[in-house]
Short mmCIF file of C-alpha atoms and ligand atoms in Angstrom, two decimals:
data_model
loop_
_atom_site.label_atom_id
_atom_site.label_comp_id
_atom_site.label_asym_id
_atom_site.label_seq_id
_atom_site.Cartn_x
_atom_site.Cartn_y
_atom_site.Cartn_z
CA MET A 30 -0.89 16.46 3.16
CA SER A 31 1.55 13.98 1.81
CA PHE A 32 1.60 10.22 1.54
CA GLU A 33 4.46 9.95 4.03
CA ALA A 34 2.93 12.33 6.55
CA GLU A 35 -0.26 10.26 6.56
CA LEU A 36 1.61 6.98 6.65
CA ARG A 37 3.52 8.20 9.68
CA LYS A 38 0.15 8.59 11.41
CA GLY A 39 -0.80 5.07 10.43
CA GLU A 40 -3.08 6.03 7.56
CA PHE A 41 -2.83 4.40 4.16
CA PHE A 42 -3.87 6.49 1.17
CA ILE A 43 -3.27 5.82 -2.48
CA PRO A 44 -2.17 8.98 -4.30
CA GLU A 45 -4.02 9.88 -7.48
CA CYS A 46 -3.61 12.59 -10.08
CA ARG A 47 -6.57 14.98 -10.10
CA SER A 48 -6.11 15.88 -13.76
CA CYS A 49 -5.62 12.53 -15.46
CA ASP A 50 -7.05 10.17 -12.82
CA ARG A 51 -3.99 7.97 -12.64
CA VAL A 52 -2.81 6.21 -9.53
CA ILE A 53 0.62 7.56 -8.66
CA TRP A 54 2.84 4.81 -7.42
CA PRO A 55 5.47 5.00 -6.02
CA PRO A 56 3.99 8.01 -4.22
CA SER A 57 4.97 11.43 -5.44
CA GLU A 58 3.64 14.96 -5.02
CA PHE A 59 3.22 15.46 -8.74
CA CYS A 60 1.89 13.27 -11.51
CA ASN A 61 4.69 11.71 -13.52
CA GLN A 62 2.56 11.97 -16.66
CA CYS A 63 1.07 15.47 -16.64
CA PHE A 64 2.83 17.05 -13.60
CA GLY A 65 -0.59 17.82 -12.17
CA PRO A 66 -1.20 17.94 -8.42
CA VAL A 67 -1.75 14.65 -6.66
CA SER A 68 -4.44 14.09 -4.08
CA LEU A 69 -4.85 11.30 -1.57
CA ARG A 70 -7.98 9.27 -1.66
CA LYS A 71 -9.11 7.69 1.57
CA LYS A 72 -11.08 4.52 1.34
CA GLU A 73 -11.12 0.93 2.44
CA TYR A 74 -8.65 -0.53 0.05
CA GLU A 75 -8.91 -4.20 -0.63
CA GLY A 76 -5.79 -5.93 -1.84
CA LYS A 77 -4.90 -9.32 -3.17
CA ILE A 78 -1.97 -11.49 -2.19
CA ILE A 79 0.29 -12.03 -5.21
CA GLU A 80 3.04 -14.02 -3.53
CA PHE A 81 4.42 -14.64 -0.09
CA SER A 82 7.37 -16.03 1.81
CA LYS A 83 8.12 -17.06 5.35
CA GLN A 84 11.06 -15.63 7.25
CA ASN A 85 11.80 -16.35 10.89
CA ASN A 86 8.25 -17.53 11.54
CA GLU A 87 6.80 -14.39 10.00
CA TYR A 88 4.93 -14.22 6.75
CA PHE A 89 5.63 -11.50 4.25
CA CYS A 90 3.47 -11.07 1.21
CA LEU A 91 3.37 -8.98 -1.87
CA VAL A 92 -0.05 -7.39 -1.95
CA GLU A 93 -1.57 -5.63 -4.91
CA PHE A 94 -4.05 -2.76 -4.45
CA GLU A 95 -5.83 -0.88 -7.23
CA LYS A 96 -4.20 -2.89 -10.07
CA ASN A 97 -0.68 -1.50 -9.91
CA VAL A 98 0.06 -0.57 -6.32
CA ARG A 99 2.23 -3.29 -4.85
CA VAL A 100 3.46 -3.29 -1.29
CA LEU A 101 5.38 -5.77 0.77
CA ALA A 102 3.34 -6.46 3.88
CA ARG A 103 3.59 -8.59 6.94
CA THR A 104 0.73 -10.81 7.92
CA LEU A 105 0.04 -12.84 11.02
CA GLU A 106 -2.14 -15.52 9.45
CA GLU A 107 -0.88 -18.03 6.93
CA PRO A 108 -1.26 -16.33 3.54
CA GLU A 109 -2.85 -17.77 0.44
CA ILE A 110 -2.22 -16.59 -3.11
CA GLY A 111 -5.21 -14.66 -4.41
CA LYS A 112 -6.65 -14.07 -0.96
CA LYS A 113 -8.30 -10.68 -0.39
CA VAL A 114 -6.79 -8.68 2.43
CA ARG A 115 -7.04 -5.23 3.97
CA MET A 116 -4.42 -2.96 5.43
CA SER A 117 -4.59 -3.49 9.17
CA LYS A 118 -1.57 -1.48 10.24
CA CYS A 119 0.96 0.73 8.54
CA GLY A 120 3.49 3.37 9.34
CA ILE A 121 7.09 4.41 9.14
CA SER A 122 9.61 2.84 11.44
CA ASN A 123 13.34 3.62 11.41
CA GLY A 124 12.93 5.47 8.14
CA SER A 125 11.26 2.66 6.24
CA TYR A 126 7.66 1.95 5.43
CA PHE A 127 5.94 -0.97 7.03
CA PHE A 128 2.61 -2.49 6.18
CA GLN A 129 0.57 -5.22 7.76
CA VAL A 130 -2.47 -6.86 6.24
CA SER A 131 -5.08 -9.25 7.49
ZN1 ZN B 316 -1.77 13.40 -14.29
#
């Protein structure tokens, strides 16, 4: 199973190296440190809003998960810096990743 295959199904996993326990981001099939195999860990990730902007009445925020995993996500409520959020929707649309938090 790969990060993209799961994302396509609407599942968000953070890839981790089984040998050295590092989070692998951006996602890759092999660890960029030890070339060990990467596994996907499923859990309820809680992220934090780092910054946000408003475009065409939509809010986009930079959300940080697990210390160094940063994704650009849409949100429907007015964001606040430092606010804790969870991934509410994600997937791949027209070849690009999309994420939504709430
Ligand atoms: Zn490794």
